[in-house]
CSV table of C-alpha atoms in Angstrom, one decimal:
chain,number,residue,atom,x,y,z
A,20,UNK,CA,25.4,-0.6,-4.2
A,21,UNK,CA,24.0,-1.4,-0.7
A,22,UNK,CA,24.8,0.5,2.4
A,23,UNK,CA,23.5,3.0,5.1
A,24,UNK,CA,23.7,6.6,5.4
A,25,UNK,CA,23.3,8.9,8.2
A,26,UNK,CA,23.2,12.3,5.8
A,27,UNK,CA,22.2,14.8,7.5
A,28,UNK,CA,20.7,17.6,5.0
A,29,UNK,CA,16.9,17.3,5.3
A,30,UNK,CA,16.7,14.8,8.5
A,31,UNK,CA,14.2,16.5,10.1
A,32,UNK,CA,12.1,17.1,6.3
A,33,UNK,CA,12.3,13.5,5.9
A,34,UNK,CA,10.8,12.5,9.7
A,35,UNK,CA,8.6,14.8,9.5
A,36,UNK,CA,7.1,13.2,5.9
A,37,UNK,CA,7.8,9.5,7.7
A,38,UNK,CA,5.5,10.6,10.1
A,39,UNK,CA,2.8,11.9,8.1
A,40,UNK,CA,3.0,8.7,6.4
A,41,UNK,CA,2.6,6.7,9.8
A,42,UNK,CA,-0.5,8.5,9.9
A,43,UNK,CA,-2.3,7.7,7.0
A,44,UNK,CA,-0.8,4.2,6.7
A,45,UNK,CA,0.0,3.1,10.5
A,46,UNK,CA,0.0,-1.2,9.7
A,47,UNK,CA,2.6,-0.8,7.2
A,48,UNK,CA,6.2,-1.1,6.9
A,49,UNK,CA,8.7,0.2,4.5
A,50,UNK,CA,12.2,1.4,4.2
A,51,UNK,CA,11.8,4.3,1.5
A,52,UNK,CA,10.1,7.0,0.6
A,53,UNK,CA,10.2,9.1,-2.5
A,54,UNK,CA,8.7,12.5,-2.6
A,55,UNK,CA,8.0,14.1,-5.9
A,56,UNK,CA,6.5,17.4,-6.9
A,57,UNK,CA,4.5,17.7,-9.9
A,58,UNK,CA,5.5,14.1,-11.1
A,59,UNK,CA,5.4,13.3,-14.8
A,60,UNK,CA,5.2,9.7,-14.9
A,61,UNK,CA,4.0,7.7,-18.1
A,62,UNK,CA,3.1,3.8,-17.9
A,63,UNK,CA,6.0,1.9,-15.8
A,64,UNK,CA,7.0,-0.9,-13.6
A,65,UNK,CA,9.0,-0.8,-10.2
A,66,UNK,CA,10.6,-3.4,-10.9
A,67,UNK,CA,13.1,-2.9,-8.3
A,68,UNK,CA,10.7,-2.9,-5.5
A,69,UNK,CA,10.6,-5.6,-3.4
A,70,UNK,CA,8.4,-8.6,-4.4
A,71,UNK,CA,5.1,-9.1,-2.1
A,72,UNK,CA,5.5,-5.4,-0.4
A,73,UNK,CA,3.0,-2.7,-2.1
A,74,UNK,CA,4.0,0.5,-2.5
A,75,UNK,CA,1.7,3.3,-0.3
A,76,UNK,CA,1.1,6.6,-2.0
A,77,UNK,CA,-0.8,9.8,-1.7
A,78,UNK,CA,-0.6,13.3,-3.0
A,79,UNK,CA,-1.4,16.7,-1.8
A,80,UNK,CA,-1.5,20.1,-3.1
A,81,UNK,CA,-4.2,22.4,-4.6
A,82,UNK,CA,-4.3,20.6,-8.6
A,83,UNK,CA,-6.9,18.4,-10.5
A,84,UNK,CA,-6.1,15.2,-12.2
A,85,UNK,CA,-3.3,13.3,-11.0
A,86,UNK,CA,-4.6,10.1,-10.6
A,87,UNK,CA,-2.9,6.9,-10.2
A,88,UNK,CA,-3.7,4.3,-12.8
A,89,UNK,CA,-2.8,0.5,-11.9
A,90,UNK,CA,-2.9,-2.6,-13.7
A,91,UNK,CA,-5.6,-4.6,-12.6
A,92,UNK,CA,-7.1,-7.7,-14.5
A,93,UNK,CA,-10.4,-7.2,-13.3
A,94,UNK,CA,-10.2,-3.3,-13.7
A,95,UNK,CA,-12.5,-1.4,-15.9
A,96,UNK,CA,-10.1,0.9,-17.4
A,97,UNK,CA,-7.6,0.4,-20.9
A,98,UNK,CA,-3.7,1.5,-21.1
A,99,UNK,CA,-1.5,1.0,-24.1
A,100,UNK,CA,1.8,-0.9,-23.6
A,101,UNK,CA,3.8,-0.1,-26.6
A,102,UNK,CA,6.5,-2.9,-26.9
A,103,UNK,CA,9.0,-4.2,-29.3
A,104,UNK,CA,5.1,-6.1,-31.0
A,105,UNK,CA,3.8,-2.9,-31.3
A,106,UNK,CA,1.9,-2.9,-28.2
A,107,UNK,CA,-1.1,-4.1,-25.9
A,108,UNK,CA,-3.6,-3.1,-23.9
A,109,UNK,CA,-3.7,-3.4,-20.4
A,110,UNK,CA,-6.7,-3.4,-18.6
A,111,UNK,CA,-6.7,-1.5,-15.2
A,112,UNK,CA,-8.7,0.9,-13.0
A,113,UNK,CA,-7.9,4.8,-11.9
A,114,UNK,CA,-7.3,5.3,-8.0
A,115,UNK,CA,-8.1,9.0,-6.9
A,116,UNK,CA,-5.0,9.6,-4.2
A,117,UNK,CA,-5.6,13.2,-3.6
A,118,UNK,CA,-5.3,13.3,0.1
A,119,UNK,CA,-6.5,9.8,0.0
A,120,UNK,CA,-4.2,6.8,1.2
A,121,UNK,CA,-3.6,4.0,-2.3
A,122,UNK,CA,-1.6,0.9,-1.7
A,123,UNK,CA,-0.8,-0.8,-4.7
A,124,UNK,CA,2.0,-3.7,-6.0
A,125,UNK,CA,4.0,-1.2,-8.3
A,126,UNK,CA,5.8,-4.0,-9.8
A,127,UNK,CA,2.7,-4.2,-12.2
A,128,UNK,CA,1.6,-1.4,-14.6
A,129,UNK,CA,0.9,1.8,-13.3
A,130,UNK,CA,0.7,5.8,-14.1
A,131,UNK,CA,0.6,9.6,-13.2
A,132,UNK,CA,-2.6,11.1,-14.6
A,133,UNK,CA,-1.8,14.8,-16.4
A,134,UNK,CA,-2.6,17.5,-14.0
A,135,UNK,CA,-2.9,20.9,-13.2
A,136,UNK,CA,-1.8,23.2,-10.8
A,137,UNK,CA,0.6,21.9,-7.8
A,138,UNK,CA,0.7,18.6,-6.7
A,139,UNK,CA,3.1,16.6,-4.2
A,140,UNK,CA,3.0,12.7,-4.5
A,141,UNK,CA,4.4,10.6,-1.6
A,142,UNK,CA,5.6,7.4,-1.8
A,143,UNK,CA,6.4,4.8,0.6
A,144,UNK,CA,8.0,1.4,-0.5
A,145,UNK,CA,10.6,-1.6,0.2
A,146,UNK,CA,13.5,-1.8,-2.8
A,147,UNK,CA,14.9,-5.2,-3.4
A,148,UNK,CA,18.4,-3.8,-2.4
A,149,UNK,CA,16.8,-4.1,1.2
A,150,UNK,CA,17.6,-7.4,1.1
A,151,UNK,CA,20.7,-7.3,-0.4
A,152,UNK,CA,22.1,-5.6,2.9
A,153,UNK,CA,24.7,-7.7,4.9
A,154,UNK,CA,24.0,-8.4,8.2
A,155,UNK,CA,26.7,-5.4,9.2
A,156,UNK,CA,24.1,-2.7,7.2
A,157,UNK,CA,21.1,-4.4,9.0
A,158,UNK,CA,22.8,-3.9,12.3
A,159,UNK,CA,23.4,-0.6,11.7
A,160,UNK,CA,19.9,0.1,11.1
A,161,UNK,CA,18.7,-1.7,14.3
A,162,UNK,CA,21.2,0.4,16.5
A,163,UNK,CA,19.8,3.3,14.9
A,164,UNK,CA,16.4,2.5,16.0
A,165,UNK,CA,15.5,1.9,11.9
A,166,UNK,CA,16.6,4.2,10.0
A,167,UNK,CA,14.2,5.7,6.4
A,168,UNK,CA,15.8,6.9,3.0
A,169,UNK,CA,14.0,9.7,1.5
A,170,UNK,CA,14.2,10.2,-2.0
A,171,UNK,CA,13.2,14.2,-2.7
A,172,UNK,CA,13.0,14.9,-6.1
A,173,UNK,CA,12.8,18.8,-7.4
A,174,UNK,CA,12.7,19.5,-10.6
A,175,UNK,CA,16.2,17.6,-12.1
A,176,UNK,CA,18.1,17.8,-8.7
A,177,UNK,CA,17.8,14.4,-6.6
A,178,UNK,CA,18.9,14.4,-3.0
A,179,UNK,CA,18.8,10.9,-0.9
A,180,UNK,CA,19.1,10.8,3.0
A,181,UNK,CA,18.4,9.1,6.2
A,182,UNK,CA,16.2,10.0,8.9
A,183,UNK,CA,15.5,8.0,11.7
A,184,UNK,CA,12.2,7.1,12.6
């Protein structure tokens, strides 16, 4: 499903993180951002991002580890794929994002390092459905002056709103 919502929950939560973003990534565009505390996130693909836009990420908080590891053919690090085959390895490289702005094309390989302590990861990206939005949705979001969907994650309870920005 495609469409535009003017929720109104965390508005101000969501521009103020839209914002922060702008500042640590201000030549980029996206249309979503997914904030996550404490992610647990084993080897993946977004494969419902949008081809040719990276994702931009970064994480805060007082916690070690927590790296980001992305595929990378030229990479100097190993991941195991475990398919149907029984697996492969997948060569990569580790990106340290603590407080430090990564931009990477999720739509390849890429993991959460184990951490500890509290960590908040931030993630800005374009899903395909973007471009699945009829010209009435894309209006909307002009007249709104843009508007961004926040994904906030907490624990198991999801919440998904719009903020203008």
């Amino acid at each position: 499903m495609v469409g535009v919502s003017n929720a109104t929950g965390l508005q101000e939560a969501c521009a103020a993180v839209n914002g922060f973003l702008r500042s640590r990534f201000p030549s980029v565009t996206w249309t979503s951002i997914a904030v996550l505390f404490n992610p647990r996130m084993g080897l993946h693909r977004d494969i419902q991002n949008m081809a040719g836009h990276l994702n931009h990420a970064l994480a805060l908080g007082d916690y070690t580890g927590g790296r980001v590891w992305i595929e990378d053919d030229e990479g100097d690090s190993t991941a195991w794929l475990a398919d149907k085959k029984g697996g492969r390895e997948l060569r990569g490289r580790w990106l340290d994002m603590h407080d430090k702005p990564v931009s990477f094309d999720a739509r390849r390989y890429h993991m959460v390092e184990p951490h500890a302590g509290s960590m908040w990861a931030l993630a800005a990206y374009v899903p395909q459905a973007y471009a699945r939005a009829t010209e009435q949705h894309r209006e909307a979001l002009r007249e709104a002056d843009t508007w961004l969907f926040c994904l906030f994650e907490f624990g198991s309870s999801l919440q998904i709103l719009a903020s203008k920005h």
